[in-house]
Amino acid sequence: MSLLYLIVGIPAISAAVLLLGGRLTDRWGHLLGALAPLASFVAGLVAFAQLAGGDDEALTQRLFTWIDVAGFHVDIGLLFDPLSAVFVLLITGVGSLIHIYSIGYMEHDERRRRFFGYLNLFVAAMLTLVLADDYLALFLGWEGVGLASYLLIGFWQYKVSAAVAAKKAFVVNRVGDLGMALAIMLMFATFGSTSFEGVAGGMGQASAATATALGLLLLLAACGKSAQVPLQSWLLDAMEGPTPVSALIHAATMVTAGVYLVTRSNFIYDQTETAQTAVVVVGLVTLLWGAVIGCAKDDIKKVLAGSTMSQIGYMMLAAGIGPAGYAFAIFHLLTHGFFKANLFLGAGSVMHGMNDEVDMRRYGALRSVMPVTFVTFALGYLAIIGFPGLAGFWSKDKIIEAAFGENVLIGVGAVAGAGITAFYMTRLMLMTFISQRRWAKEAHPHESPLVMTVPLIVLGALSVVGGALLLNGWIVDWLEPVVGREEHQDLPISATLITVSVLVVVLAGVAAAVVMYGRDKVATRAPSRVSPFTKAARADLYGDAFNEAALMRPGQYLTRSLVYADNRGVDGAVNGLAAVVGGTSGRVRRWQSGFVRSYALSMLGGSALLLLAVVAVKLA
């Protein structure tokens, strides 16, 4: 009997207990919340072993019929294939470490039980998303993830900035969700089905226009969830949530949902070169966009947020390349989940020891007082910049090779992104751990407790050995039943030369950061005058300003105009007619006095007038 339902069911039930149990669960709720994803991880490992050791390409389980009306049939079913398997292990494995870390990080928060309930709700929704065998069921998990993200980003809603950030994330994601909803409607109208199997089976007979429309609509949805240009503006503000939220949602899982969607829909994108090109362009623009923003931020979490945006751009770029890039997009997704969760939790450890200070200009020399955090963070740093042998070196270089195989300009852009990544991450390391001490007098930095440092150690180790997934081409062979066989590309230059070039550019980025932010070169406050380029980067390349000018203000004017037209036009006509009727009736009512003598006098007068009229007619 298949037990796939336990993977989703355990965190879902735990979330229900924590959120509905009230204060009865306050004393032990955090422990239940941490055990739930760990139990799902064990169930995922059992399913993974069953899939790897069997002859089937996928494990399936039908749970119940959701919709059955007028020829439209949707089952809630679970699909555990090679693609969903790696996501399940990432979500539950890294998620379990983040939950354990949160026990210490949220120790003094009086609403800790509710926080763990929201975390469990998110995990259950994310697992629903990646295990669904139908686009409509996937959409159910997609919206659940959006809800949980809203709740977690705004968890400290007493802070205006957190409440605004949660609302912003919710609104921007609804724009992307519109693309998903329209794509699902088009699937049903075209194929009569929204299941993966039904859509994949019908793509061979679908027109090029239909394939392109589906690809672009799904890309819009992916841009919303994965914070890709032009729907990237919510991610930096989302750092207002507790740091474990940043690690779980905005580093390892939720922001990768768009990459999952594009890769899962490979049978659509393989039929439309236009949509594939759009995915590549979005990925390339975003990887450079996020990297540039990361160079100018002084908030440690916002540097990592810009980095996340950039790294997801690499994954989208690879997914857009097609069969030559699908597997490497997922490979980098996995390694990124390891080292970016490590970096975010490391940033949380720094904040924990620095009274929640996030400004790197007030750090410095923390390596001596926070040795475990420093070493584990350094491993994540080396992994993300692509230090030879660590996880990021293997996964990012494969994407850069695929980019050169697609187009030289795309490859050059990917290499430039690697250099910028090395610059801003080295800047972060220098400002936080290496440069001179710049602590405030009230700060007393100290190492975090074991419940926080043990997850850091595990994630640091995974940041080192994560590249082993590529040994003997394992990750490529594992994903082949879902994404197809990797296509061989003719590279304009040798792969070795590409690797050497990337390392040179990375070293140049590191050297530039050392020159600019060396041991005694970190200012304690932002300079009063900066270059236009720095000013633009600090303003998130004016993404918010553009949205305000192009979308928000016109929307406000349109709304105000419609309200004015409604008040003066529709309501004016209705109220005017009512006033005429009311005024007329008020005047007519005066004729009905209720006195018999008045009615008799009226009758007499009327009779006299009638008699006079008759006489006048006779005389005429």
XYZ file of C-alpha atoms in Angstrom, residues 22-554:
533
model
C -4.587 27.238 20.848
C -2.643 27.723 24.061
C -2.926 24.032 24.912
C 0.008 23.420 22.548
C 2.176 26.370 23.592
C 4.576 24.342 25.757
C 5.343 21.603 23.239
C 4.086 22.989 19.922
C 7.570 23.894 18.669
C 8.722 20.310 19.211
C 5.780 18.905 17.245
C 6.417 21.490 14.536
C 10.059 20.420 14.208
C 9.279 16.680 14.225
C 6.650 16.921 11.451
C 8.977 17.728 8.506
C 11.518 15.258 9.909
C 8.884 12.499 9.771
C 7.991 13.544 6.215
C 11.687 13.358 5.334
C 11.823 9.766 6.561
C 8.711 8.912 4.534
C 10.309 10.612 1.523
C 13.479 8.548 1.953
C 11.417 5.343 2.017
C 9.609 6.356 -1.176
C 12.931 7.382 -2.771
C 14.464 3.988 -1.979
C 11.389 2.258 -3.392
C 11.563 4.297 -6.600
C 15.322 3.869 -7.015
C 15.219 0.146 -6.316
C 12.203 -0.676 -8.478
C 11.481 -0.861 -12.186
C 8.757 1.784 -12.210
C 9.512 5.313 -13.408
C 7.098 6.780 -10.857
C 5.055 5.958 -7.780
C 1.466 7.163 -7.822
C -1.436 7.306 -5.408
C -4.980 8.466 -6.097
C -6.531 10.044 -3.018
C -10.016 11.178 -4.050
C -12.042 12.808 -6.800
C -12.015 16.575 -6.478
C -14.099 17.706 -9.479
C -16.411 15.617 -11.667
C -18.906 17.721 -13.589
C -19.929 18.086 -17.246
C -16.987 16.113 -18.585
C -14.411 17.852 -16.395
C -12.742 15.357 -14.078
C -9.933 16.123 -11.657
C -8.520 13.630 -9.170
C -6.348 14.594 -6.250
C -3.452 12.258 -6.828
C 0.212 12.125 -5.884
C 3.052 11.614 -8.354
C 6.434 10.624 -6.920
C 8.790 10.554 -9.895
C 12.510 11.461 -10.120
C 11.759 15.203 -10.335
C 9.306 15.385 -7.446
C 11.508 13.007 -5.413
C 14.465 15.417 -5.288
C 12.136 18.278 -4.360
C 10.516 16.261 -1.576
C 13.899 15.441 -0.052
C 15.076 19.050 -0.367
C 11.901 20.522 1.146
C 11.707 18.088 4.053
C 15.456 17.652 4.615
C 16.543 21.289 4.558
C 13.161 22.224 6.014
C 13.765 19.983 9.029
C 17.107 21.668 9.712
C 15.471 25.090 9.494
C 12.701 24.008 11.872
C 15.292 22.762 14.390
C 17.232 26.019 14.052
C 13.996 27.950 14.650
C 13.579 26.349 18.082
C 16.522 28.438 19.256
C 15.989 31.473 17.043
C 12.345 31.961 18.100
C 12.867 30.834 21.721
C 11.745 34.087 23.282
C 8.884 34.863 20.902
C 5.569 34.491 22.700
C 3.889 33.345 19.472
C 6.442 30.626 18.699
C 3.779 27.904 18.489
C 1.907 29.831 15.807
C 5.151 30.407 13.907
C 5.781 26.657 13.748
C 2.173 26.143 12.654
C 2.716 28.514 9.739
C 6.005 26.768 8.865
C 4.250 23.382 8.811
C 1.451 24.833 6.703
C 4.016 26.079 4.216
C 5.793 22.712 4.053
C 2.487 20.889 3.472
C 1.511 23.314 0.693
C 4.926 23.092 -0.974
C 4.812 19.296 -0.877
C 1.333 19.390 -2.424
C 2.732 21.573 -5.197
C 5.585 19.237 -6.132
C 3.685 15.953 -5.649
C 0.527 16.888 -7.576
C -0.101 14.999 -10.817
C -2.418 17.657 -12.238
C -1.955 21.365 -12.922
C -5.138 22.235 -11.038
C -3.990 20.306 -7.965
C -0.557 21.921 -8.365
C -2.357 25.287 -8.338
C -3.930 24.330 -5.013
C -0.469 23.907 -3.484
C 0.720 27.004 -5.370
C -1.907 29.162 -3.648
C -1.289 27.489 -0.297
C 2.372 28.422 -0.542
C 1.346 32.010 -1.312
C -0.900 32.127 1.752
C 1.751 30.668 4.062
C 4.346 33.064 2.669
C 2.034 35.999 3.375
C 1.516 34.831 6.954
C 5.221 34.259 7.590
C 6.543 37.445 5.989
C 4.060 39.446 8.057
C 4.497 37.343 11.197
C 5.680 40.406 13.131
C 2.748 42.425 11.818
C 3.081 44.987 14.605
C 5.960 46.313 12.480
C 4.524 48.441 9.684
C 7.367 47.404 7.372
C 6.538 43.706 7.857
C 2.817 44.207 7.246
C 3.527 46.217 4.075
C 6.049 43.630 2.843
C 3.536 40.800 3.322
C 0.874 42.705 1.407
C 3.328 43.509 -1.376
C 4.362 39.867 -1.737
C 0.717 38.811 -1.807
C -0.262 41.332 -4.496
C 2.730 40.717 -6.763
C 2.229 36.955 -6.563
C -1.424 37.371 -7.547
C -0.234 38.880 -10.832
C 1.759 35.731 -11.526
C -1.137 33.556 -10.388
C -3.287 35.124 -13.100
C -0.913 33.597 -15.639
C -1.271 30.182 -14.027
C -5.065 30.400 -13.931
C -5.289 31.409 -17.606
C -2.878 28.624 -18.587
C -5.014 26.019 -16.795
C -8.142 27.334 -18.528
C -6.406 27.132 -21.903
C -5.290 23.563 -21.164
C -8.837 22.476 -20.439
C -10.234 24.286 -23.481
C -7.604 22.714 -25.747
C -7.045 19.236 -24.337
C -10.113 18.653 -22.158
C -7.761 17.827 -19.292
C -5.425 19.543 -16.856
C -3.415 16.473 -15.835
C 0.277 16.299 -16.711
C -0.359 13.125 -18.686
C -3.312 14.595 -20.575
C -1.535 17.821 -21.504
C 1.681 16.052 -22.478
C -0.264 13.603 -24.644
C -2.076 16.412 -26.451
C 0.884 18.685 -27.131
C 1.770 16.827 -30.313
C -1.495 17.970 -31.920
C -1.513 21.481 -30.392
C -0.778 24.486 -32.580
C 2.404 26.506 -32.213
C 0.342 29.466 -30.994
C -1.229 27.379 -28.233
C 2.155 26.038 -27.112
C 3.619 29.549 -27.061
C 0.652 30.966 -25.145
C 0.897 28.189 -22.558
C 4.652 28.660 -22.225
C 4.394 32.427 -21.737
C 1.506 32.190 -19.260
C 3.363 29.616 -17.174
C 6.469 31.822 -17.338
C 4.427 34.708 -15.918
C 3.398 32.439 -13.036
C 7.006 31.351 -12.525
C 8.210 34.975 -12.451
C 5.815 35.732 -9.596
C 6.818 32.832 -7.359
C 10.528 32.874 -8.223
C 10.941 36.681 -8.045
C 12.124 37.030 -11.626
C 12.004 40.250 -13.636
C 9.484 41.901 -13.961
C 7.832 40.475 -10.798
C 10.941 40.563 -8.623
C 10.162 43.544 -6.412
C 8.618 41.617 -3.495
C 11.625 39.485 -2.569
C 13.851 42.140 -1.002
C 11.020 43.481 1.163
C 10.171 39.919 2.233
C 13.305 39.958 4.402
C 11.135 41.658 7.052
C 10.024 38.196 8.160
C 11.985 36.138 10.726
C 15.284 34.870 9.301
C 14.263 31.159 9.253
C 11.462 32.243 6.900
C 14.053 33.707 4.562
C 15.999 30.456 4.650
C 13.021 28.145 4.103
C 10.836 30.123 1.722
C 13.118 32.588 0.007
C 16.220 30.446 -0.408
C 15.509 26.722 -0.553
C 11.895 26.131 -1.557
C 9.203 28.654 -2.532
C 11.316 30.739 -4.890
C 12.323 27.568 -6.711
C 8.679 26.721 -7.463
C 8.896 28.630 -10.742
C 11.903 26.573 -11.819
C 9.981 23.418 -10.920
C 6.987 24.594 -12.972
C 9.059 25.277 -16.088
C 10.992 22.020 -15.774
C 7.840 19.992 -15.070
C 6.260 21.584 -18.168
C 9.185 20.595 -20.402
C 6.746 18.912 -22.827
C 5.228 22.360 -23.427
C 8.449 24.338 -23.772
C 10.018 21.774 -26.096
C 7.262 22.669 -28.592
C 7.812 26.442 -28.575
C 11.138 28.117 -29.245
C 9.593 31.530 -28.566
C 8.654 30.660 -24.989
C 12.034 28.999 -24.405
C 13.789 32.160 -25.557
C 11.616 34.221 -23.229
C 12.635 32.002 -20.288
C 16.328 32.413 -21.195
C 16.022 36.195 -21.461
C 14.166 36.467 -18.151
C 16.771 34.282 -16.443
C 19.752 36.206 -17.865
C 18.295 39.625 -17.036
C 17.378 38.541 -13.512
C 20.728 36.952 -12.692
C 22.468 40.214 -13.547
C 19.735 42.364 -11.965
C 19.894 40.589 -8.606
C 23.698 40.504 -8.602
C 23.974 44.259 -9.166
C 21.478 44.952 -6.368
C 23.467 42.708 -4.017
C 26.563 44.870 -4.528
C 24.974 47.984 -3.020
C 23.070 46.722 0.022
C 24.307 47.088 3.586
C 21.531 44.946 5.098
C 23.031 41.441 5.293
C 19.714 39.737 4.521
C 19.007 41.961 1.539
C 22.408 41.150 0.064
C 21.461 37.475 0.287
C 18.004 38.238 -1.133
C 19.534 39.875 -4.199
C 21.821 36.856 -4.436
C 18.813 34.513 -4.347
C 17.163 36.434 -7.153
C 20.376 36.121 -9.170
C 20.896 32.403 -8.516
C 17.295 31.595 -9.435
C 18.041 33.497 -12.644
C 20.781 30.951 -13.393
C 18.285 28.133 -12.907
C 15.683 29.773 -15.157
C 18.344 30.358 -17.785
C 19.265 26.678 -17.754
C 15.624 25.571 -17.851
C 14.998 27.803 -20.871
C 17.810 26.172 -22.810
C 15.797 22.955 -22.910
C 17.006 19.338 -22.766
C 20.603 20.511 -22.537
C 19.823 22.489 -19.398
C 16.858 20.994 -17.511
C 18.929 18.640 -15.357
C 21.511 21.313 -14.542
C 18.772 23.749 -13.530
C 17.595 21.210 -10.944
C 21.179 20.370 -9.956
C 21.906 24.027 -9.184
C 18.541 24.290 -7.433
C 19.619 21.533 -5.042
C 23.113 22.861 -4.344
C 21.713 26.376 -3.962
C 19.234 25.048 -1.424
C 22.174 23.773 0.635
C 24.492 26.760 0.581
C 21.878 29.531 0.534
C 19.970 28.065 3.492
C 23.367 27.866 5.201
C 24.052 31.531 4.414
C 20.644 32.774 5.546
C 20.786 30.823 8.794
C 24.338 32.073 9.273
C 23.060 35.632 8.847
C 20.396 34.842 11.445
C 23.088 33.592 13.809
C 24.984 36.863 13.354
C 21.801 38.842 14.038
C 21.089 36.672 17.084
C 24.475 37.603 18.531
C 24.218 41.280 17.528
C 20.835 42.221 19.048
C 19.055 41.791 15.693
C 21.314 44.317 13.975
C 21.263 43.784 10.177
C 23.566 46.616 9.022
C 26.923 45.141 8.024
C 28.579 48.527 8.608
C 28.097 47.822 12.327
C 29.681 44.368 12.257
C 33.325 43.500 11.676
C 35.766 41.047 13.269
C 33.021 38.596 14.224
C 35.112 35.579 13.214
C 36.800 35.491 16.620
C 33.626 35.624 18.728
C 31.431 33.476 16.462
C 33.825 30.797 15.152
C 31.249 28.135 14.202
C 29.074 30.656 12.398
C 32.149 32.034 10.632
C 33.439 28.668 9.408
C 30.053 27.404 8.208
C 29.249 30.753 6.586
C 32.646 30.706 4.880
C 31.853 27.292 3.383
C 28.588 28.663 2.002
C 30.465 31.692 0.664
C 33.030 29.537 -1.121
C 30.257 27.367 -2.547
C 28.239 30.254 -3.984
C 31.212 31.956 -5.639
C 32.187 28.652 -7.255
C 35.370 27.726 -5.408
C 36.773 24.584 -7.081
C 35.476 21.371 -5.563
C 32.548 22.856 -3.638
C 28.902 22.409 -4.609
C 28.384 25.676 -6.472
C 31.462 25.118 -8.636
C 29.958 22.019 -10.231
C 26.398 23.205 -10.660
C 26.951 26.804 -11.793
C 29.743 25.909 -14.211
C 27.489 23.379 -15.914
C 24.892 26.096 -16.460
C 27.529 28.453 -17.857
C 28.676 25.736 -20.268
C 25.087 25.195 -21.400
C 24.724 28.973 -21.826
C 27.760 29.110 -24.124
C 26.342 26.189 -26.076
C 23.148 28.197 -26.590
C 24.701 31.549 -27.473
C 28.053 33.230 -26.814
C 26.445 36.449 -25.532
C 24.328 34.484 -23.075
C 27.434 32.668 -21.899
C 29.322 35.939 -21.407
C 26.391 37.304 -19.383
C 26.426 34.204 -17.178
C 30.185 34.588 -16.594
C 29.716 38.261 -15.720
C 27.119 37.245 -13.153
C 29.652 34.884 -11.558
C 32.165 37.709 -11.235
C 29.650 40.077 -9.668
C 28.570 37.305 -7.269
C 32.168 36.902 -6.130
C 32.403 40.655 -5.545
C 29.322 41.169 -3.403
C 29.752 37.960 -1.416
C 33.397 38.811 -0.653
C 32.225 42.291 0.365
C 29.734 40.663 2.748
C 32.407 38.388 4.249
C 34.853 41.256 4.733
C 32.317 43.645 6.264
C 30.899 41.015 8.604
C 33.743 38.778 9.725
C 37.138 40.145 8.629
C 37.326 43.950 8.785
C 37.860 46.041 11.914
C 35.418 45.919 14.786
C 32.546 48.414 14.405
C 30.090 47.174 17.038
C 27.785 49.460 18.956
C 28.584 49.809 22.667
C 25.495 47.849 23.689
C 26.326 44.922 21.389
C 27.745 41.770 22.968
C 28.257 39.313 20.067
C 28.388 35.658 21.012
C 28.091 32.254 19.405
C 24.626 30.802 18.954
C 23.442 27.746 20.939
C 23.855 24.200 19.636
C 20.262 23.976 18.430
C 21.207 26.685 15.923
C 24.815 25.783 15.130
C 24.234 22.071 14.443
C 21.972 22.818 11.426
C 24.655 25.271 10.267
C 27.294 22.547 10.446
C 25.139 20.087 8.474
C 24.320 22.671 5.805
C 27.967 23.721 5.666
C 28.949 20.107 5.000
C 26.303 19.819 2.276
C 27.668 23.024 0.722
C 30.968 21.191 0.344
C 29.833 17.747 -0.822
C 26.646 18.698 -2.716
C 28.510 18.519 -6.012
C 28.725 14.742 -5.559
C 25.253 14.563 -7.148
C 27.043 14.979 -10.488
C 29.367 12.004 -9.982
C 29.093 9.659 -12.965
C 26.337 11.917 -14.263
C 23.924 10.662 -11.583
C 21.638 13.693 -11.458
C 21.362 13.761 -15.255
C 20.534 10.052 -15.491
C 18.116 10.248 -12.558
C 16.059 13.044 -14.132
C 16.132 11.629 -17.664
C 12.720 9.856 -17.410
C 11.088 13.239 -16.715
C 13.077 15.808 -18.701
C 14.494 13.614 -21.464
C 18.054 12.794 -22.414
C 20.616 15.573 -22.164
C 21.383 16.972 -25.604
C 25.022 17.329 -26.607
C 26.002 20.900 -27.426
C 28.787 22.157 -29.635
C 30.666 24.681 -27.517
C 32.393 27.657 -29.189
C 35.386 27.066 -26.887
C 36.436 24.070 -24.840
C 34.765 23.330 -21.513
C 38.164 23.563 -19.796
C 38.737 27.056 -21.159
C 35.268 28.085 -20.003
C 36.022 26.823 -16.485
C 39.356 28.633 -16.387
C 37.737 31.841 -17.653
C 35.058 31.662 -14.977
C 37.680 31.165 -12.250
C 39.663 34.161 -13.505
C 36.554 36.354 -13.478
C 35.641 35.113 -9.992
C 39.134 35.888 -8.689
C 38.875 39.352 -10.235
C 35.607 39.911 -8.361
C 37.182 38.761 -5.093
C 40.224 40.996 -5.643
C 38.058 44.042 -6.391
C 36.122 43.534 -3.149
C 39.358 43.163 -1.145
C 40.726 46.385 -2.603
C 37.518 48.315 -1.879
C 36.569 46.761 1.475
C 39.847 45.633 2.961
C 40.630 45.397 6.619
C 40.465 49.122 7.412
C 38.346 50.413 4.539
C 34.763 49.871 5.716
C 32.839 53.072 6.496
C 30.432 53.066 9.428
C 27.824 55.069 7.534
C 26.703 55.399 3.948
C 28.492 58.117 1.952
C 26.521 61.288 1.282
C 27.474 61.260 -2.383
C 27.401 58.162 -4.557
C 27.590 57.487 -8.254
C 24.359 57.251 -10.276
C 25.061 53.545 -10.724
C 25.346 52.951 -6.954
C 22.278 55.087 -6.346
C 20.297 52.988 -8.821
C 21.494 49.734 -7.236
C 20.560 50.963 -3.742
C 17.101 51.780 -5.119
C 16.745 48.207 -6.458
C 17.394 49.502 -9.995
C 14.192 51.532 -9.671
C 11.977 48.476 -9.907
C 9.575 49.852 -7.304
C 9.656 53.310 -8.876
C 8.716 51.834 -12.249
C 5.888 49.773 -10.765
C 4.590 52.849 -8.968
C 4.737 55.063 -12.056
C 3.553 52.529 -14.626
C 1.067 50.483 -12.604
C 0.161 51.830 -9.166
C -0.458 55.501 -9.978
C -2.431 54.814 -13.179
